[in-house]
PDB file of C-alpha atoms in Angstrom:
ATOM      1  CA  THR A   8      77.083 130.875  87.486  1.00  0.00           C
ATOM      2  CA  SER A   9      76.958 131.613  91.189  1.00  0.00           C
ATOM      3  CA  ILE A  10      75.020 130.760  94.330  1.00  0.00           C
ATOM      4  CA  GLU A  11      74.061 134.021  95.987  1.00  0.00           C
ATOM      5  CA  GLU A  12      74.402 135.099  99.613  1.00  0.00           C
ATOM      6  CA  LEU A  13      72.348 133.066 102.119  1.00  0.00           C
ATOM      7  CA  THR A  14      70.619 131.085  99.337  1.00  0.00           C
ATOM      8  CA  PHE A  15      70.474 127.944 101.483  1.00  0.00           C
ATOM      9  CA  GLY A  16      71.404 129.546 104.797  1.00  0.00           C
ATOM     10  CA  TYR A  17      69.735 127.956 107.847  1.00  0.00           C
ATOM     11  CA  CYS A  18      68.185 125.136 105.792  1.00  0.00           C
ATOM     12  CA  THR A  19      68.762 122.713 108.636  1.00  0.00           C
ATOM     13  CA  ASN A  20      66.963 119.863 106.845  1.00  0.00           C
ATOM     14  CA  LEU A  21      69.046 120.104 103.672  1.00  0.00           C
ATOM     15  CA  ALA A  22      70.726 116.675 103.504  1.00  0.00           C
ATOM     16  CA  SER A  23      72.283 116.671 100.026  1.00  0.00           C
ATOM     17  CA  VAL A  24      73.142 119.035  97.204  1.00  0.00           C
ATOM     18  CA  SER A  25      74.450 118.547  93.667  1.00  0.00           C
ATOM     19  CA  LEU A  26      76.385 121.537  92.388  1.00  0.00           C
ATOM     20  CA  PRO A  27      76.324 122.257  88.621  1.00  0.00           C
ATOM     21  CA  SER A  28      79.551 121.979  86.604  1.00  0.00           C
ATOM     22  CA  SER A  29      79.105 125.594  85.481  1.00  0.00           C
ATOM     23  CA  LEU A  30      79.286 126.930  89.042  1.00  0.00           C
ATOM     24  CA  LYS A  31      82.099 129.440  89.559  1.00  0.00           C
ATOM     25  CA  THR A  32      81.301 131.188  92.846  1.00  0.00           C
ATOM     26  CA  ILE A  33      79.588 130.190  96.089  1.00  0.00           C
ATOM     27  CA  GLY A  34      78.409 133.360  97.784  1.00  0.00           C
ATOM     28  CA  LYS A  35      78.751 134.605 101.336  1.00  0.00           C
ATOM     29  CA  ARG A  36      76.982 132.443 103.939  1.00  0.00           C
ATOM     30  CA  ALA A  37      75.308 130.508 101.114  1.00  0.00           C
ATOM     31  CA  PHE A  38      75.121 127.285 103.153  1.00  0.00           C
ATOM     32  CA  GLU A  39      75.491 128.664 106.663  1.00  0.00           C
ATOM     33  CA  TRP A  40      74.050 126.417 109.398  1.00  0.00           C
ATOM     34  CA  CYS A  41      73.069 123.589 107.040  1.00  0.00           C
ATOM     35  CA  THR A  42      73.603 121.137 109.873  1.00  0.00           C
ATOM     36  CA  SER A  43      72.142 118.105 108.061  1.00  0.00           C
ATOM     37  CA  LEU A  44      74.485 118.467 105.095  1.00  0.00           C
ATOM     38  CA  HIS A  45      77.262 115.895 105.555  1.00  0.00           C
ATOM     39  CA  GLU A  46      78.966 115.712 102.163  1.00  0.00           C
ATOM     40  CA  ILE A  47      79.880 118.191  99.429  1.00  0.00           C
ATOM     41  CA  VAL A  48      81.679 117.740  96.086  1.00  0.00           C
ATOM     42  CA  PHE A  49      82.884 120.929  94.440  1.00  0.00           C
ATOM     43  CA  PRO A  50      82.886 121.118  90.608  1.00  0.00           C
ATOM     44  CA  GLN A  51      86.045 121.790  88.599  1.00  0.00           C
ATOM     45  CA  ASN A  52      84.944 125.222  87.335  1.00  0.00           C
ATOM     46  CA  LEU A  53      84.461 126.558  90.856  1.00  0.00           C
ATOM     47  CA  THR A  54      87.029 129.281  91.596  1.00  0.00           C
ATOM     48  CA  THR A  55      85.775 130.972  94.782  1.00  0.00           C
ATOM     49  CA  ILE A  56      84.213 129.855  98.049  1.00  0.00           C
ATOM     50  CA  SER A  57      83.175 133.107  99.681  1.00  0.00           C
ATOM     51  CA  THR A  58      83.227 134.360 103.256  1.00  0.00           C
ATOM     52  CA  GLU A  59      81.473 132.068 105.773  1.00  0.00           C
ATOM     53  CA  ALA A  60      79.903 130.067 102.926  1.00  0.00           C
ATOM     54  CA  PHE A  61      79.788 126.858 104.975  1.00  0.00           C
ATOM     55  CA  MET A  62      80.084 128.309 108.451  1.00  0.00           C
ATOM     56  CA  ASP A  63      78.668 126.123 111.231  1.00  0.00           C
ATOM     57  CA  CYS A  64      77.880 123.182 108.985  1.00  0.00           C
ATOM     58  CA  ASN A  65      78.378 119.545 109.907  1.00  0.00           C
ATOM     59  CA  LEU A  66      80.247 118.237 106.855  1.00  0.00           C
ATOM     60  CA  GLU A  67      81.938 114.862 107.161  1.00  0.00           C
ATOM     61  CA  LYS A  68      83.317 114.677 103.617  1.00  0.00           C
ATOM     62  CA  ILE A  69      84.620 117.467 101.383  1.00  0.00           C
ATOM     63  CA  ILE A  70      86.011 116.922  97.888  1.00  0.00           C
ATOM     64  CA  PHE A  71      87.832 119.831  96.274  1.00  0.00           C
ATOM     65  CA  ASN A  72      88.577 119.729  92.547  1.00  0.00           C
ATOM     66  CA  LYS A  73      91.259 121.519  90.537  1.00  0.00           C
ATOM     67  CA  GLY A  74      90.232 125.012  89.525  1.00  0.00           C
ATOM     68  CA  LEU A  75      89.550 126.393  92.993  1.00  0.00           C
ATOM     69  CA  ILE A  76      91.600 129.550  93.588  1.00  0.00           C
ATOM     70  CA  SER A  77      90.247 131.198  96.727  1.00  0.00           C
ATOM     71  CA  ILE A  78      88.818 129.982 100.032  1.00  0.00           C
ATOM     72  CA  GLU A  79      87.791 133.212 101.728  1.00  0.00           C
ATOM     73  CA  ALA A  80      87.605 134.213 105.387  1.00  0.00           C
ATOM     74  CA  GLY A  81      85.655 131.846 107.617  1.00  0.00           C
ATOM     75  CA  ALA A  82      84.486 129.755 104.658  1.00  0.00           C
ATOM     76  CA  PHE A  83      84.531 126.552 106.741  1.00  0.00           C
ATOM     77  CA  VAL A  84      84.765 128.023 110.219  1.00  0.00           C
ATOM     78  CA  GLY A  85      83.706 125.545 112.882  1.00  0.00           C
ATOM     79  CA  GLU A  86      81.253 125.942 115.712  1.00  0.00           C
ATOM     80  CA  ASN A  87      83.942 126.831 118.244  1.00  0.00           C
ATOM     81  CA  GLU A  88      84.799 130.242 116.817  1.00  0.00           C
ATOM     82  CA  PRO A  89      84.668 132.802 119.692  1.00  0.00           C
ATOM     83  CA  GLY A  90      81.552 134.907 119.453  1.00  0.00           C
ATOM     84  CA  TYR A  91      79.398 132.165 117.962  1.00  0.00           C
ATOM     85  CA  TRP A  92      77.071 129.835 119.829  1.00  0.00           C
ATOM     86  CA  ALA A  93      78.786 126.512 120.521  1.00  0.00           C
ATOM     87  CA  GLY A  94      76.525 123.508 120.771  1.00  0.00           C
ATOM     88  CA  THR A  95      76.761 119.782 120.326  1.00  0.00           C
ATOM     89  CA  ASN A  96      75.086 117.338 118.004  1.00  0.00           C
ATOM     90  CA  GLN A  97      72.826 115.479 120.407  1.00  0.00           C
ATOM     91  CA  SER A  98      72.989 112.243 118.395  1.00  0.00           C
ATOM     92  CA  SER A  99      76.781 112.050 118.148  1.00  0.00           C
ATOM     93  CA  GLY A 100      77.934 114.156 121.098  1.00  0.00           C
ATOM     94  CA  LYS A 101      80.334 116.004 118.789  1.00  0.00           C
ATOM     95  CA  PHE A 102      80.551 119.733 118.293  1.00  0.00           C
ATOM     96  CA  TRP A 103      78.570 121.055 115.399  1.00  0.00           C
ATOM     97  CA  GLY A 104      81.138 121.939 112.773  1.00  0.00           C
ATOM     98  CA  TYR A 105      83.905 119.900 111.259  1.00  0.00           C
ATOM     99  CA  ASN A 106      85.088 116.529 112.507  1.00  0.00           C
ATOM    100  CA  LEU A 107      87.274 115.655 109.515  1.00  0.00           C
ATOM    101  CA  LYS A 108      90.756 114.303 110.283  1.00  0.00           C
ATOM    102  CA  SER A 109      92.328 115.373 106.996  1.00  0.00           C
ATOM    103  CA  ILE A 110      91.604 117.466 103.924  1.00  0.00           C
ATOM    104  CA  GLU A 111      93.082 117.451 100.435  1.00  0.00           C
ATOM    105  CA  LEU A 112      93.392 120.955  99.048  1.00  0.00           C
ATOM    106  CA  PRO A 113      93.581 121.377  95.245  1.00  0.00           C
ATOM    107  CA  SER A 114      96.859 122.169  93.458  1.00  0.00           C
ATOM    108  CA  THR A 115      95.321 125.355  91.983  1.00  0.00           C
ATOM    109  CA  LEU A 116      94.540 127.002  95.324  1.00  0.00           C
ATOM    110  CA  LYS A 117      96.154 130.414  95.906  1.00  0.00           C
ATOM    111  CA  GLU A 118      94.352 131.998  98.865  1.00  0.00           C
ATOM    112  CA  ILE A 119      93.349 130.610 102.274  1.00  0.00           C
ATOM    113  CA  GLY A 120      91.570 133.395 104.136  1.00  0.00           C
ATOM    114  CA  ASP A 121      91.404 134.394 107.796  1.00  0.00           C
ATOM    115  CA  LYS A 122      89.798 131.636 109.930  1.00  0.00           C
ATOM    116  CA  ALA A 123      89.015 129.677 106.760  1.00  0.00           C
ATOM    117  CA  PHE A 124      89.272 126.341 108.631  1.00  0.00           C
ATOM    118  CA  TYR A 125      89.068 127.607 112.194  1.00  0.00           C
ATOM    119  CA  GLY A 126      87.917 125.137 114.827  1.00  0.00           C
ATOM    120  CA  TRP A 127      88.656 121.854 113.034  1.00  0.00           C
ATOM    121  CA  ARG A 128      89.412 120.073 116.301  1.00  0.00           C
ATOM    122  CA  GLU A 129      89.720 116.578 114.806  1.00  0.00           C
ATOM    123  CA  LEU A 130      92.157 117.553 112.031  1.00  0.00           C
ATOM    124  CA  THR A 131      95.422 115.585 112.351  1.00  0.00           C
ATOM    125  CA  SER A 132      97.213 116.179 109.041  1.00  0.00           C
ATOM    126  CA  LEU A 133      97.261 118.711 106.244  1.00  0.00           C
ATOM    127  CA  THR A 134      99.121 119.288 102.973  1.00  0.00           C
ATOM    128  CA  ILE A 135      99.467 122.828 101.642  1.00  0.00           C
ATOM    129  CA  PRO A 136      99.778 122.874  97.828  1.00  0.00           C
ATOM    130  CA  ALA A 137     102.735 124.588  96.128  1.00  0.00           C
ATOM    131  CA  SER A 138     100.296 127.022  94.488  1.00  0.00           C
ATOM    132  CA  VAL A 139      99.252 128.733  97.751  1.00  0.00           C
ATOM    133  CA  GLU A 140     100.359 132.378  97.955  1.00  0.00           C
ATOM    134  CA  THR A 141      98.704 133.551 101.159  1.00  0.00           C
ATOM    135  CA  ILE A 142      97.382 132.073 104.413  1.00  0.00           C
ATOM    136  CA  GLY A 143      95.336 134.306 106.681  1.00  0.00           C
ATOM    137  CA  SER A 144      95.203 134.937 110.410  1.00  0.00           C
ATOM    138  CA  LYS A 145      93.903 131.945 112.439  1.00  0.00           C
ATOM    139  CA  ALA A 146      93.312 130.069 109.167  1.00  0.00           C
ATOM    140  CA  PHE A 147      93.808 126.696 110.900  1.00  0.00           C
ATOM    141  CA  ALA A 148      93.626 127.814 114.528  1.00  0.00           C
ATOM    142  CA  GLU A 149      91.986 125.601 117.171  1.00  0.00           C
ATOM    143  CA  SER A 150      93.074 122.436 115.325  1.00  0.00           C
ATOM    144  CA  ARG A 151      93.958 120.861 118.648  1.00  0.00           C
ATOM    145  CA  LYS A 152      94.847 117.405 117.315  1.00  0.00           C
ATOM    146  CA  LEU A 153      96.982 118.564 114.399  1.00  0.00           C
ATOM    147  CA  GLU A 154     100.140 116.440 114.232  1.00  0.00           C
ATOM    148  CA  SER A 155     101.744 117.321 110.908  1.00  0.00           C
ATOM    149  CA  VAL A 156     101.604 119.895 108.149  1.00  0.00           C
ATOM    150  CA  THR A 157     103.342 119.289 104.833  1.00  0.00           C
ATOM    151  CA  SER A 158     103.993 122.456 102.856  1.00  0.00           C
ATOM    152  CA  LEU A 159     104.933 122.025  99.194  1.00  0.00           C
ATOM    153  CA  ILE A 160     105.600 125.751  98.793  1.00  0.00           C
ATOM    154  CA  GLU A 161     109.099 126.288  97.377  1.00  0.00           C
ATOM    155  CA  SER A 162     109.340 130.015  98.177  1.00  0.00           C
ATOM    156  CA  PRO A 163     107.642 130.537 101.549  1.00  0.00           C
ATOM    157  CA  PHE A 164     105.979 133.849 102.370  1.00  0.00           C
ATOM    158  CA  ALA A 165     105.455 135.542 105.734  1.00  0.00           C
ATOM    159  CA  LEU A 166     102.840 133.703 107.793  1.00  0.00           C
ATOM    160  CA  PRO A 167     100.645 135.212 110.548  1.00  0.00           C
ATOM    161  CA  ASP A 168     101.916 134.070 113.956  1.00  0.00           C
ATOM    162  CA  ASP A 169      98.448 132.748 114.806  1.00  0.00           C
ATOM    163  CA  ALA A 170      97.713 130.903 111.541  1.00  0.00           C
ATOM    164  CA  PHE A 171      98.064 127.509 113.254  1.00  0.00           C
ATOM    165  CA  GLN A 172      97.582 128.611 116.866  1.00  0.00           C
ATOM    166  CA  GLN A 173      96.544 125.447 118.661  1.00  0.00           C
ATOM    167  CA  TYR A 174      94.575 127.084 121.469  1.00  0.00           C
ATOM    168  CA  VAL A 175      92.836 130.429 121.047  1.00  0.00           C
ATOM    169  CA  GLN A 176      89.868 130.565 123.374  1.00  0.00           C
ATOM    170  CA  SER A 177      90.545 132.489 126.557  1.00  0.00           C
ATOM    171  CA  ASN A 178      88.866 129.926 128.814  1.00  0.00           C
ATOM    172  CA  HIS A 179      91.517 127.323 127.999  1.00  0.00           C
ATOM    173  CA  SER A 180      94.516 127.379 130.332  1.00  0.00           C
ATOM    174  CA  THR A 181      97.652 126.449 128.379  1.00  0.00           C
ATOM    175  CA  ASP A 182     101.229 127.540 127.909  1.00  0.00           C
ATOM    176  CA  ILE A 183     101.350 126.300 124.298  1.00  0.00           C
ATOM    177  CA  ASP A 184     102.531 129.060 121.969  1.00  0.00           C
ATOM    178  CA  GLY A 185     101.767 128.203 118.350  1.00  0.00           C
ATOM    179  CA  THR A 186     101.294 124.502 117.606  1.00  0.00           C
ATOM    180  CA  THR A 187     102.815 121.166 118.600  1.00  0.00           C
ATOM    181  CA  ALA A 188     102.555 119.942 114.983  1.00  0.00           C
ATOM    182  CA  TYR A 189     105.620 119.216 112.842  1.00  0.00           C
ATOM    183  CA  LEU A 190     106.155 121.099 109.591  1.00  0.00           C
ATOM    184  CA  TYR A 191     107.575 119.209 106.598  1.00  0.00           C
ATOM    185  CA  VAL A 192     109.009 121.280 103.725  1.00  0.00           C
ATOM    186  CA  PRO A 193     110.674 120.588 100.336  1.00  0.00           C
ATOM    187  CA  VAL A 194     114.353 119.649 100.320  1.00  0.00           C
ATOM    188  CA  GLY A 195     116.592 122.701 100.366  1.00  0.00           C
ATOM    189  CA  THR A 196     113.951 125.101 101.699  1.00  0.00           C
ATOM    190  CA  LYS A 197     114.231 124.672 105.474  1.00  0.00           C
ATOM    191  CA  GLU A 198     116.388 127.761 105.873  1.00  0.00           C
ATOM    192  CA  LYS A 199     113.946 129.812 103.803  1.00  0.00           C
ATOM    193  CA  TYR A 200     111.093 128.792 106.081  1.00  0.00           C
ATOM    194  CA  GLU A 201     113.130 129.584 109.190  1.00  0.00           C
ATOM    195  CA  GLN A 202     113.866 133.064 107.861  1.00  0.00           C
ATOM    196  CA  GLN A 203     110.267 133.902 107.062  1.00  0.00           C
ATOM    197  CA  LYS A 204     107.970 135.263 109.757  1.00  0.00           C
ATOM    198  CA  GLY A 205     105.516 132.866 111.358  1.00  0.00           C
ATOM    199  CA  TRP A 206     106.744 129.425 110.276  1.00  0.00           C
ATOM    200  CA  LYS A 207     108.707 128.800 113.468  1.00  0.00           C
ATOM    201  CA  GLN A 208     105.425 128.454 115.377  1.00  0.00           C
ATOM    202  CA  PHE A 209     105.671 124.716 114.588  1.00  0.00           C
ATOM    203  CA  ARG A 210     107.373 122.248 116.924  1.00  0.00           C
ATOM    204  CA  ALA A 211     110.082 121.635 114.331  1.00  0.00           C
ATOM    205  CA  ILE A 212     110.729 122.224 110.628  1.00  0.00           C
ATOM    206  CA  LEU A 213     111.872 119.087 108.774  1.00  0.00           C
ATOM    207  CA  GLU A 214     112.779 118.519 105.141  1.00  0.00           C
ATOM    208  CA  ILE A 215     110.992 115.833 103.131  1.00  0.00           C
ATOM    209  CA  GLY A 216     112.486 113.520 100.526  1.00  0.00           C
ATOM    210  CA  GLN A 217     115.660 112.767 102.485  1.00  0.00           C
ATOM    211  CA  GLU A 218     117.163 109.865 104.399  1.00  0.00           C
ATOM    212  CA  ILE A 219     117.093 109.393 108.182  1.00  0.00           C
ATOM    213  CA  LYS A 220     118.215 112.515 110.027  1.00  0.00           C
ATOM    214  CA  GLU A 221     118.150 113.817 113.583  1.00  0.00           C
ATOM    215  CA  PHE A 222     116.763 116.958 115.094  1.00  0.00           C
ATOM    216  CA  VAL A 223     116.313 118.363 118.579  1.00  0.00           C
ATOM    217  CA  ASP A 224     112.867 119.337 119.744  1.00  0.00           C
ATOM    218  CA  GLU A 225     113.553 122.873 120.978  1.00  0.00           C
ATOM    219  CA  LYS A 226     110.562 122.760 123.336  1.00  0.00           C
ATOM    220  CA  THR A 227     111.590 119.577 125.167  1.00  0.00           C
ATOM    221  CA  GLY A 228     115.262 118.986 124.364  1.00  0.00           C
ATOM    222  CA  VAL A 229     114.415 115.479 123.118  1.00  0.00           C
ATOM    223  CA  ILE A 230     116.471 114.174 120.192  1.00  0.00           C
ATOM    224  CA  TYR A 231     114.350 112.599 117.448  1.00  0.00           C
ATOM    225  CA  GLN A 232     115.098 110.806 114.214  1.00  0.00           C
ATOM    226  CA  TYR A 233     112.919 111.116 111.156  1.00  0.00           C
ATOM    227  CA  GLU A 234     112.744 109.153 107.954  1.00  0.00           C
ATOM    228  CA  SER A 235     111.324 110.707 104.830  1.00  0.00           C
ATOM    229  CA  SER A 236     110.618 109.826 101.235  1.00  0.00           C
ATOM    230  CA  GLY A 237     108.856 111.670  98.435  1.00  0.00           C
ATOM    231  CA  THR A 238     106.386 114.097  99.995  1.00  0.00           C
ATOM    232  CA  THR A 239     105.954 112.297 103.313  1.00  0.00           C
ATOM    233  CA  ALA A 240     107.990 112.110 106.482  1.00  0.00           C
ATOM    234  CA  VAL A 241     107.554 110.185 109.720  1.00  0.00           C
ATOM    235  CA  VAL A 242     109.184 110.892 113.069  1.00  0.00           C
ATOM    236  CA  LYS A 243     110.624 107.558 114.209  1.00  0.00           C
ATOM    237  CA  GLY A 244     111.613 107.961 117.863  1.00  0.00           C
ATOM    238  CA  GLY A 245     113.399 109.965 120.516  1.00  0.00           C
ATOM    239  CA  THR A 246     116.100 109.689 123.139  1.00  0.00           C
ATOM    240  CA  ASP A 247     116.485 111.254 126.573  1.00  0.00           C
ATOM    241  CA  SER A 248     112.734 111.485 126.758  1.00  0.00           C
ATOM    242  CA  GLU A 249     111.268 112.624 130.055  1.00  0.00           C
ATOM    243  CA  PRO A 250     107.804 111.918 131.459  1.00  0.00           C
ATOM    244  CA  GLY A 251     105.315 114.293 129.937  1.00  0.00           C
ATOM    245  CA  SER A 252     107.333 114.976 126.808  1.00  0.00           C
ATOM    246  CA  PRO A 253     105.597 114.466 123.447  1.00  0.00           C
ATOM    247  CA  ASP A 254     105.299 110.918 122.155  1.00  0.00           C
ATOM    248  CA  ALA A 255     107.286 110.111 119.057  1.00  0.00           C
ATOM    249  CA  LYS A 256     105.188 109.725 115.936  1.00  0.00           C
TER     250      LYS A 256
END
């Protein structure tokens, strides 16, 4: 079962939808510009969310279930993607698009396409499942509030240099190259991540599941400690901090 291209596209009054358990594919631009749709729950048999399927929506809650394999290019691209009209929700004052602070991706996911989650400006944290095999160009770009990314991938692959680029739009004056977010990786894999293209765009690469350790922020020279356990890690504080340097988490 599938939902075909543009089936609900531009249905600006569509406020809710219940997807059948037999659904396997959501077609290209199927829910584009459904600006009244605030919540979506994906069924377990769904394997593919196609290109721009939920582009320019205003979702506030997304629940992914196991079974999803591919999130294609621009599937959840926000309103701030260059080349698209950028407006604001007059009632909330927020950009049309995605104002979620976190997302939980399913453990079956293999592909995250180009600009799949572009423009999620409120996103602060993200966990990448161990199953992921590819992340596309600008997949999480323009996530300006992103603080931490936890990758559970044991054998990291080459990553596009702009996959997590914090600022993309040309009208923004910044000297930030990559992202100011921290990257947390499984114990024993830090060197693998450092050797693979693209992962060093993060502020620092830290291992999870270990005791308190120290690291030097290469961008500021500040020495931080971090404490980690299981699949989480928290930066505890810094020394020799100078005015304007990043706050410790």
